[in-house]
């Protein structure tokens, strides 16, 4: 377009179509291989080590909640890249375990382990791998859309043989240290998934449920001390919310110090009175009729009494009957139930422990699918979760049921398939934590936890966690490398190489270290050479993720490389990872190195929808990220998250995003204002700089604020505090728009002198280019677009000047991406030394934004440098010494005044402004009319329709007329009086200005609606 050829800065459309802008930038980055150039540039420089927590590759679309953590990751890596640090940029995918299996079962319409085995484990594993690969590709694409820069071709996958091999080596080490054991104990069990679950998988997996709760009579047997009671038809009254456990009852527990009452009662429908024994307090709170207390007794006096179990007639019950007795247990309370607890050691962890203490038999009533096993009569083959009513009926018929009540409580569910959990005793593999616990705690204290309470939560978790159950009875997962030979020797294969060495046969069919192929490899026992096969269990997925600081850094194969990048300086994830990924990594690292694998850990909270409900993948409220990106733009989502406190729960929705967009429009309009007028006035960023001392006070106030901003934002980002950084930047661009631009508007469109106008342009140009670089790591798309256009303008018509990134000069060729470049310096040894120096110094406020900032800051003060380089004056503040401080003190007053005035602007008025801005959208009001308004001749009260009326020609004619009118007064602080001898007439004729404006209107130039005068 001819117009564009003549304009220094590409005209800004009046709209703010962020998704379109972002897609354009993505094309640019791809075309220019910006990321590769950046890596190359920083390669060999001082290192910044970030380790990515693997995202589960089990989703088709990332939810908007994923964008929070991933933006933190991108922000800090980009920030460090802009400072020149060399990084690995490795993304990770979590690929194994129940997550994937359950999803693939759904896809294949399988619903049990039996189904999977019929289908074929090999085909099932293939399907799991295919799903992971599909999902990883989708996540990669969507993360790129988020603006995330990673070395996507080099992502790590936890299903890799390398990852598995690394875990094997640590398991072997644990065995050598004596921490690994096979335990026979009661575990939470998901019947649908057919596997036990670990403690850390249970936290948070609870759901409000209503169950049948039963009050059941356990008649006292006429043995020993019980004879008297038996004669009075006495029964213990116990209560349960899991009726399916009653057939496995072995004992009853009471608290030895509590009072129990004997109540004579005539039950509903009964004729004869009976005696019921229950907690005194519980009885006192209940309202029984036809009942009287005939005696009180301490719990300890009940201990040892024998009773008849509820299902003693069943074959299994017969084995338990001899063990039925009342035992003492300090955990018995009176808050709910009857003060007497039914104990089934085969159906619960605590019950199991009590059974062990009393040396009682353990009845395991259900199998892996929660179906009753043989020995339980009519219950055999029935699902434990479906039999509550029938058990109640059966007990009622036999006179054992006292009462049946629906009971709503918070009950554990499987975190993966959401089915309710049962408890089951089985053989599982554990890592003992007793010896490791103090070491883990100690290592965790050396980590910087952000927010700080997360450190306490980690300590709390370490205090309370039990031994780690690492085995799962599943298919697609880490194969546990445990072998027992025919002669009973147990041994562990510690690596892929060892497997090869020990293999007797089956190696030829081994395609990968997964079931079923690994199961077919027969190895020889190191002790007796007997042939041995692997146990069938797979590993906990948190083993997969925990090994990452070692497996991805080639611990086994290249220790030098590992040393270069270990430990991670920074990791960040959702706060739930305290008991998951943070913990499992800590475990591996302490076992292998004795220290934590990370230095700073930033955790963020959960994301909810706008009314505070959880996002459900299948629910109506789910917002997938690609959809949000195309609707509002990634940068808005990024800015939204980064300006939040990570410790707060987030309510996410399009309404809150439009608030963010409103804020960004303020920034965008300032940028558009600059471009519009800079083009009209042919502002040349390369023109000789007007020295700061010759600029008006308001210019110096703005520059001083800018320098403070650089210092504050850098300080905040160095401390991983993006919220402070973002809020400071927002406050700055508000001031920039509301005070600087508004107060100085006339200097841009009708300067008293060319030099005064130039000073205003230079000030605004520096503020914008610096601000953009500050927010570039948070909003890379907007930064890329605006900064590269501003810079391109700066380089036009200046042959022989290499631009900041040393790219070939092009006057009209395609745009160059700039975020891919370290702008401060090229990869020269001097640059490296500088970065290294900076890095070795303790971090503090006021450090340079860029390594070259001091030079630029000085240049700024000397007022003789090319402003094209922009200002990175953080350190300059410090070096400025007393003079700088004086300047800042002097300039404090306008800033304060500005603040005060801003405060006085009625909130309603500001909202009104924002609403109008939003309404403007693509159709900015007529530029000239806005100018007229700026002069105080506003035709207020006209609505948007009126503005858009009229022939374009007529609008242009009106614009001429208004553009000619003189300003009513000069804006405060914007005085040509500072400029003395440089007073000069406008260099362009009025006619030329009008022509330029007309062209602009045709091009739909953006306006300065925002920068109208105060009301
Ligand atoms: Zn399950
Ligand atoms: Zn052996």
GROMACS .gro file of N, CA, C and O in nm, residues 698-776:
model
  316
  698UNK      N    1   0.746   1.724   3.315
  698UNK     CA    2   0.660   1.605   3.305
  698UNK      C    3   0.731   1.493   3.231
  698UNK      O    4   0.714   1.374   3.259
  699UNK      N    5   0.818   1.527   3.136
  699UNK     CA    6   0.897   1.425   3.067
  699UNK      C    7   0.992   1.358   3.165
  699UNK      O    8   1.008   1.236   3.167
  700UNK      N    9   1.055   1.442   3.246
  700UNK     CA   10   1.152   1.386   3.340
  700UNK      C   11   1.082   1.305   3.448
  700UNK      O   12   1.133   1.204   3.495
  701UNK      N   13   0.962   1.348   3.483
  701UNK     CA   14   0.883   1.268   3.579
  701UNK      C   15   0.855   1.129   3.520
  701UNK      O   16   0.872   1.027   3.586
  702UNK      N   17   0.816   1.128   3.393
  702UNK     CA   18   0.783   1.000   3.332
  702UNK      C   19   0.906   0.909   3.325
  702UNK      O   20   0.900   0.790   3.356
  703UNK      N   21   1.019   0.968   3.287
  703UNK     CA   22   1.141   0.886   3.274
  703UNK      C   23   1.183   0.833   3.411
  703UNK      O   24   1.227   0.719   3.425
  704UNK      N   25   1.168   0.917   3.510
  704UNK     CA   26   1.203   0.873   3.645
  704UNK      C   27   1.112   0.759   3.689
  704UNK      O   28   1.157   0.658   3.746
  705UNK      N   29   0.982   0.770   3.661
  705UNK     CA   30   0.889   0.661   3.693
  705UNK      C   31   0.927   0.535   3.618
  705UNK      O   32   0.920   0.425   3.670
  706UNK      N   33   0.969   0.555   3.495
  706UNK     CA   34   1.007   0.442   3.413
  706UNK      C   35   1.127   0.369   3.473
  706UNK      O   36   1.130   0.246   3.480
  707UNK      N   37   1.224   0.446   3.519
  707UNK     CA   38   1.343   0.384   3.578
  707UNK      C   39   1.306   0.307   3.704
  707UNK      O   40   1.356   0.198   3.728
  708UNK      N   41   1.218   0.365   3.782
  708UNK     CA   42   1.174   0.294   3.902
  708UNK      C   43   1.101   0.166   3.864
  708UNK      O   44   1.116   0.063   3.927
  709UNK      N   45   1.022   0.175   3.759
  709UNK     CA   46   0.947   0.058   3.715
  709UNK      C   47   1.041  -0.056   3.675
  709UNK      O   48   1.021  -0.171   3.712
  710UNK      N   49   1.145  -0.021   3.601
  710UNK     CA   50   1.241  -0.123   3.558
  710UNK      C   51   1.301  -0.192   3.681
  710UNK      O   52   1.308  -0.315   3.689
  711UNK      N   53   1.339  -0.110   3.777
  711UNK     CA   54   1.397  -0.166   3.899
  711UNK      C   55   1.298  -0.257   3.970
  711UNK      O   56   1.329  -0.369   4.009
  712UNK      N   57   1.174  -0.210   3.985
  712UNK     CA   58   1.074  -0.286   4.060
  712UNK      C   59   1.036  -0.416   3.989
  712UNK      O   60   1.020  -0.520   4.052
  713UNK      N   61   1.018  -0.407   3.858
  713UNK     CA   62   0.976  -0.526   3.785
  713UNK      C   63   1.086  -0.630   3.787
  713UNK      O   64   1.061  -0.749   3.809
  714UNK      N   65   1.208  -0.586   3.767
  714UNK     CA   66   1.318  -0.683   3.772
  714UNK      C   67   1.328  -0.746   3.909
  714UNK      O   68   1.348  -0.867   3.923
  715UNK      N   69   1.318  -0.664   4.010
  715UNK     CA   70   1.326  -0.716   4.147
  715UNK      C   71   1.216  -0.820   4.171
  715UNK      O   72   1.240  -0.926   4.228
  716UNK      N   73   1.097  -0.789   4.124
  716UNK     CA   74   0.984  -0.880   4.147
  716UNK      C   75   1.004  -1.010   4.069
  716UNK      O   76   0.983  -1.119   4.122
  717UNK      N   77   1.045  -1.000   3.944
  717UNK     CA   78   1.062  -1.122   3.866
  717UNK      C   79   1.179  -1.206   3.918
  717UNK      O   80   1.174  -1.329   3.916
  718UNK      N   81   1.282  -1.139   3.968
  718UNK     CA   82   1.393  -1.215   4.027
  718UNK      C   83   1.343  -1.294   4.148
  718UNK      O   84   1.398  -1.398   4.183
  719UNK      N   85   1.242  -1.239   4.215
  719UNK     CA   86   1.187  -1.307   4.333
  719UNK      C   87   1.068  -1.395   4.297
  719UNK      O   88   0.995  -1.439   4.384
  720UNK      N   89   1.047  -1.421   4.168
  720UNK     CA   90   0.936  -1.503   4.119
  720UNK      C   91   0.801  -1.449   4.166
  720UNK      O   92   0.713  -1.523   4.205
  721UNK      N   93   0.791  -1.318   4.164
  721UNK     CA   94   0.667  -1.254   4.208
  721UNK      C   95   0.606  -1.181   4.089
  721UNK      O   96   0.620  -1.060   4.074
  722UNK      N   97   0.540  -1.256   4.004
  722UNK     CA   98   0.488  -1.195   3.882
  722UNK      C   99   0.373  -1.100   3.912
  722UNK      O  100   0.348  -1.007   3.837
  723UNK      N  101   0.304  -1.124   4.022
  723UNK     CA  102   0.191  -1.037   4.052
  723UNK      C  103   0.237  -0.893   4.072
  723UNK      O  104   0.183  -0.801   4.011
  724UNK      N  105   0.337  -0.874   4.156
  724UNK     CA  106   0.387  -0.740   4.178
  724UNK      C  107   0.435  -0.678   4.048
  724UNK      O  108   0.405  -0.562   4.016
  725UNK      N  109   0.508  -0.757   3.969
  725UNK     CA  110   0.560  -0.705   3.842
  725UNK      C  111   0.446  -0.657   3.754
  725UNK      O  112   0.451  -0.546   3.700
  726UNK      N  113   0.343  -0.738   3.741
  726UNK     CA  114   0.233  -0.702   3.651
  726UNK      C  115   0.155  -0.581   3.703
  726UNK      O  116   0.120  -0.492   3.626
  727UNK      N  117   0.129  -0.578   3.833
  727UNK     CA  118   0.051  -0.467   3.886
  727UNK      C  119   0.128  -0.335   3.872
  727UNK      O  120   0.071  -0.231   3.843
  728UNK      N  121   0.259  -0.341   3.891
  728UNK     CA  122   0.340  -0.220   3.874
  728UNK      C  123   0.334  -0.172   3.729
  728UNK      O  124   0.327  -0.053   3.702
  729UNK      N  125   0.340  -0.268   3.637
  729UNK     CA  126   0.337  -0.229   3.497
  729UNK      C  127   0.200  -0.170   3.460
  729UNK      O  128   0.192  -0.072   3.388
  730UNK      N  129   0.096  -0.231   3.513
  730UNK     CA  130  -0.037  -0.176   3.487
  730UNK      C  131  -0.049  -0.034   3.539
  730UNK      O  132  -0.103   0.055   3.472
  731UNK      N  133   0.002  -0.012   3.661
  731UNK     CA  134  -0.007   0.122   3.719
  731UNK      C  135   0.071   0.220   3.632
  731UNK      O  136   0.027   0.333   3.609
  732UNK      N  137   0.183   0.174   3.580
  732UNK     CA  138   0.264   0.263   3.497
  732UNK      C  139   0.191   0.299   3.368
  732UNK      O  140   0.185   0.414   3.327
  733UNK      N  141   0.134   0.197   3.302
  733UNK     CA  142   0.072   0.234   3.175
  733UNK      C  143  -0.058   0.311   3.194
  733UNK      O  144  -0.099   0.384   3.106
  734UNK      N  145  -0.117   0.297   3.312
  734UNK     CA  146  -0.229   0.385   3.344
  734UNK      C  147  -0.182   0.529   3.353
  734UNK      O  148  -0.243   0.620   3.298
  735UNK      N  149  -0.072   0.549   3.426
  735UNK     CA  150  -0.017   0.685   3.439
  735UNK      C  151   0.024   0.739   3.303
  735UNK      O  152   0.004   0.856   3.271
  736UNK      N  153   0.085   0.652   3.227
  736UNK     CA  154   0.133   0.692   3.095
  736UNK      C  155   0.017   0.746   3.012
  736UNK      O  156   0.027   0.851   2.948
  737UNK      N  157  -0.092   0.673   3.017
  737UNK     CA  158  -0.206   0.711   2.935
  737UNK      C  159  -0.283   0.827   2.997
  737UNK      O  160  -0.307   0.929   2.933
  738UNK      N  161  -0.317   0.811   3.125
  738UNK     CA  162  -0.406   0.908   3.188
  738UNK      C  163  -0.337   1.042   3.211
  738UNK      O  164  -0.398   1.146   3.201
  739UNK      N  165  -0.210   1.036   3.245
  739UNK     CA  166  -0.143   1.162   3.277
  739UNK      C  167  -0.048   1.209   3.171
  739UNK      O  168  -0.060   1.320   3.122
  740UNK      N  169   0.042   1.123   3.131
  740UNK     CA  170   0.142   1.175   3.037
  740UNK      C  171   0.079   1.211   2.903
  740UNK      O  172   0.090   1.324   2.855
  741UNK      N  173   0.014   1.115   2.840
  741UNK     CA  174  -0.039   1.141   2.706
  741UNK      C  175  -0.149   1.246   2.711
  741UNK      O  176  -0.153   1.338   2.631
  742UNK      N  177  -0.236   1.233   2.808
  742UNK     CA  178  -0.347   1.327   2.813
  742UNK      C  179  -0.298   1.469   2.836
  742UNK      O  180  -0.345   1.564   2.776
  743UNK      N  181  -0.203   1.483   2.925
  743UNK     CA  182  -0.152   1.615   2.958
  743UNK      C  183  -0.069   1.675   2.845
  743UNK      O  184  -0.050   1.795   2.840
  744UNK      N  185  -0.015   1.590   2.759
  744UNK     CA  186   0.079   1.640   2.658
  744UNK      C  187   0.027   1.627   2.517
  744UNK      O  188   0.103   1.639   2.422
  745UNK      N  189  -0.100   1.602   2.507
  745UNK     CA  190  -0.154   1.573   2.374
  745UNK      C  191  -0.116   1.681   2.275
  745UNK      O  192  -0.075   1.654   2.163
  746UNK      N  193  -0.128   1.806   2.318
  746UNK     CA  194  -0.105   1.914   2.223
  746UNK      C  195   0.039   1.915   2.173
  746UNK      O  196   0.066   1.959   2.062
  747UNK      N  197   0.129   1.865   2.253
  747UNK     CA  198   0.269   1.863   2.207
  747UNK      C  199   0.285   1.766   2.091
  747UNK      O  200   0.380   1.774   2.015
  748UNK      N  201   0.196   1.669   2.081
  748UNK     CA  202   0.209   1.573   1.973
  748UNK      C  203   0.143   1.621   1.845
  748UNK      O  204   0.182   1.583   1.738
  749UNK      N  205   0.042   1.699   1.860
  749UNK     CA  206  -0.023   1.734   1.735
  749UNK      C  207  -0.003   1.880   1.694
  749UNK      O  208  -0.023   1.917   1.583
  750UNK      N  209   0.037   1.961   1.787
  750UNK     CA  210   0.062   2.099   1.745
  750UNK      C  211   0.163   2.157   1.843
  750UNK      O  212   0.127   2.221   1.940
  751UNK      N  213   0.286   2.126   1.819
  751UNK     CA  214   0.387   2.167   1.914
  751UNK      C  215   0.419   2.314   1.899
  751UNK      O  216   0.407   2.371   1.791
  752UNK      N  217   0.460   2.373   2.010
  752UNK     CA  218   0.507   2.512   2.003
  752UNK      C  219   0.636   2.517   1.924
  752UNK      O  220   0.666   2.611   1.855
  753UNK      N  221   0.714   2.411   1.944
  753UNK     CA  222   0.839   2.407   1.870
  753UNK      C  223   0.867   2.264   1.831
  753UNK      O  224   0.820   2.171   1.895
  754UNK      N  225   0.941   2.247   1.730
  754UNK     CA  226   0.973   2.113   1.684
  754UNK      C  227   1.053   2.039   1.790
  754UNK      O  228   1.038   1.919   1.809
  755UNK      N  229   1.135   2.113   1.858
  755UNK     CA  230   1.220   2.048   1.958
  755UNK      C  231   1.136   1.998   2.077
  755UNK      O  232   1.161   1.891   2.130
  756UNK      N  233   1.039   2.076   2.116
  756UNK     CA  234   0.951   2.033   2.224
  756UNK      C  235   0.873   1.908   2.182
  756UNK      O  236   0.859   1.812   2.257
  757UNK      N  237   0.826   1.912   2.060
  757UNK     CA  238   0.755   1.797   2.007
  757UNK      C  239   0.845   1.674   2.006
  757UNK      O  240   0.807   1.565   2.047
  758UNK      N  241   0.968   1.697   1.962
  758UNK     CA  242   1.064   1.586   1.956
  758UNK      C  243   1.087   1.528   2.096
  758UNK      O  244   1.092   1.406   2.115
  759UNK      N  245   1.098   1.616   2.193
  759UNK     CA  246   1.120   1.569   2.331
  759UNK      C  247   1.003   1.481   2.375
  759UNK      O  248   1.023   1.376   2.437
  760UNK      N  249   0.883   1.523   2.342
  760UNK     CA  250   0.766   1.444   2.381
  760UNK      C  251   0.768   1.308   2.312
  760UNK      O  252   0.744   1.204   2.375
  761UNK      N  253   0.797   1.309   2.183
  761UNK     CA  254   0.804   1.182   2.110
  761UNK      C  255   0.912   1.091   2.168
  761UNK      O  256   0.893   0.972   2.186
  762UNK      N  257   1.026   1.150   2.195
  762UNK     CA  258   1.136   1.068   2.246
  762UNK      C  259   1.101   1.009   2.383
  762UNK      O  260   1.133   0.896   2.414
  763UNK      N  261   1.035   1.089   2.464
  763UNK     CA  262   0.999   1.041   2.597
  763UNK      C  263   0.898   0.926   2.587
  763UNK      O  264   0.915   0.821   2.648
  764UNK      N  265   0.797   0.948   2.505
  764UNK     CA  266   0.694   0.845   2.491
  764UNK      C  267   0.752   0.720   2.425
  764UNK      O  268   0.721   0.606   2.463
  765UNK      N  269   0.840   0.740   2.329
  765UNK     CA  270   0.901   0.628   2.260
  765UNK      C  271   0.984   0.544   2.358
  765UNK      O  272   0.976   0.421   2.360
  766UNK      N  273   1.060   0.612   2.439
  766UNK     CA  274   1.142   0.537   2.535
  766UNK      C  275   1.054   0.464   2.637
  766UNK      O  276   1.080   0.348   2.672
  767UNK      N  277   0.951   0.532   2.681
  767UNK     CA  278   0.862   0.468   2.779
  767UNK      C  279   0.799   0.343   2.719
  767UNK      O  280   0.796   0.237   2.782
  768UNK      N  281   0.753   0.356   2.596
  768UNK     CA  282   0.685   0.241   2.534
  768UNK      C  283   0.782   0.125   2.508
  768UNK      O  284   0.754   0.011   2.543
  769UNK      N  285   0.895   0.156   2.448
  769UNK     CA  286   0.986   0.046   2.413
  769UNK      C  287   1.040  -0.022   2.538
  769UNK      O  288   1.059  -0.144   2.540
  770UNK      N  289   1.060   0.053   2.643
  770UNK     CA  290   1.109  -0.008   2.767
  770UNK      C  291   1.000  -0.092   2.833
  770UNK      O  292   1.022  -0.206   2.874
  771UNK      N  293   0.881  -0.034   2.837
  771UNK     CA  294   0.769  -0.105   2.898
  771UNK      C  295   0.742  -0.237   2.824
  771UNK      O  296   0.719  -0.341   2.885
  772UNK      N  297   0.748  -0.230   2.693
  772UNK     CA  298   0.720  -0.350   2.614
  772UNK      C  299   0.821  -0.460   2.646
  772UNK      O  300   0.787  -0.576   2.663
  773UNK      N  301   0.948  -0.421   2.656
  773UNK     CA  302   1.047  -0.522   2.688
  773UNK      C  303   1.026  -0.578   2.829
  773UNK      O  304   1.055  -0.692   2.857
  774UNK      N  305   0.974  -0.492   2.917
  774UNK     CA  306   0.948  -0.542   3.053
  774UNK      C  307   0.838  -0.647   3.053
  774UNK      O  308   0.846  -0.746   3.123
  775UNK      N  309   0.731  -0.623   2.976
  775UNK     CA  310   0.623  -0.721   2.981
  775UNK      C  311   0.638  -0.831   2.878
  775UNK      O  312   0.557  -0.923   2.872
  776UNK      N  313   0.743  -0.825   2.797
  776UNK     CA  314   0.761  -0.926   2.692
  776UNK      C  315   0.755  -1.070   2.744
  776UNK      O  316   0.693  -1.155   2.679
   0.00000   0.00000   0.00000
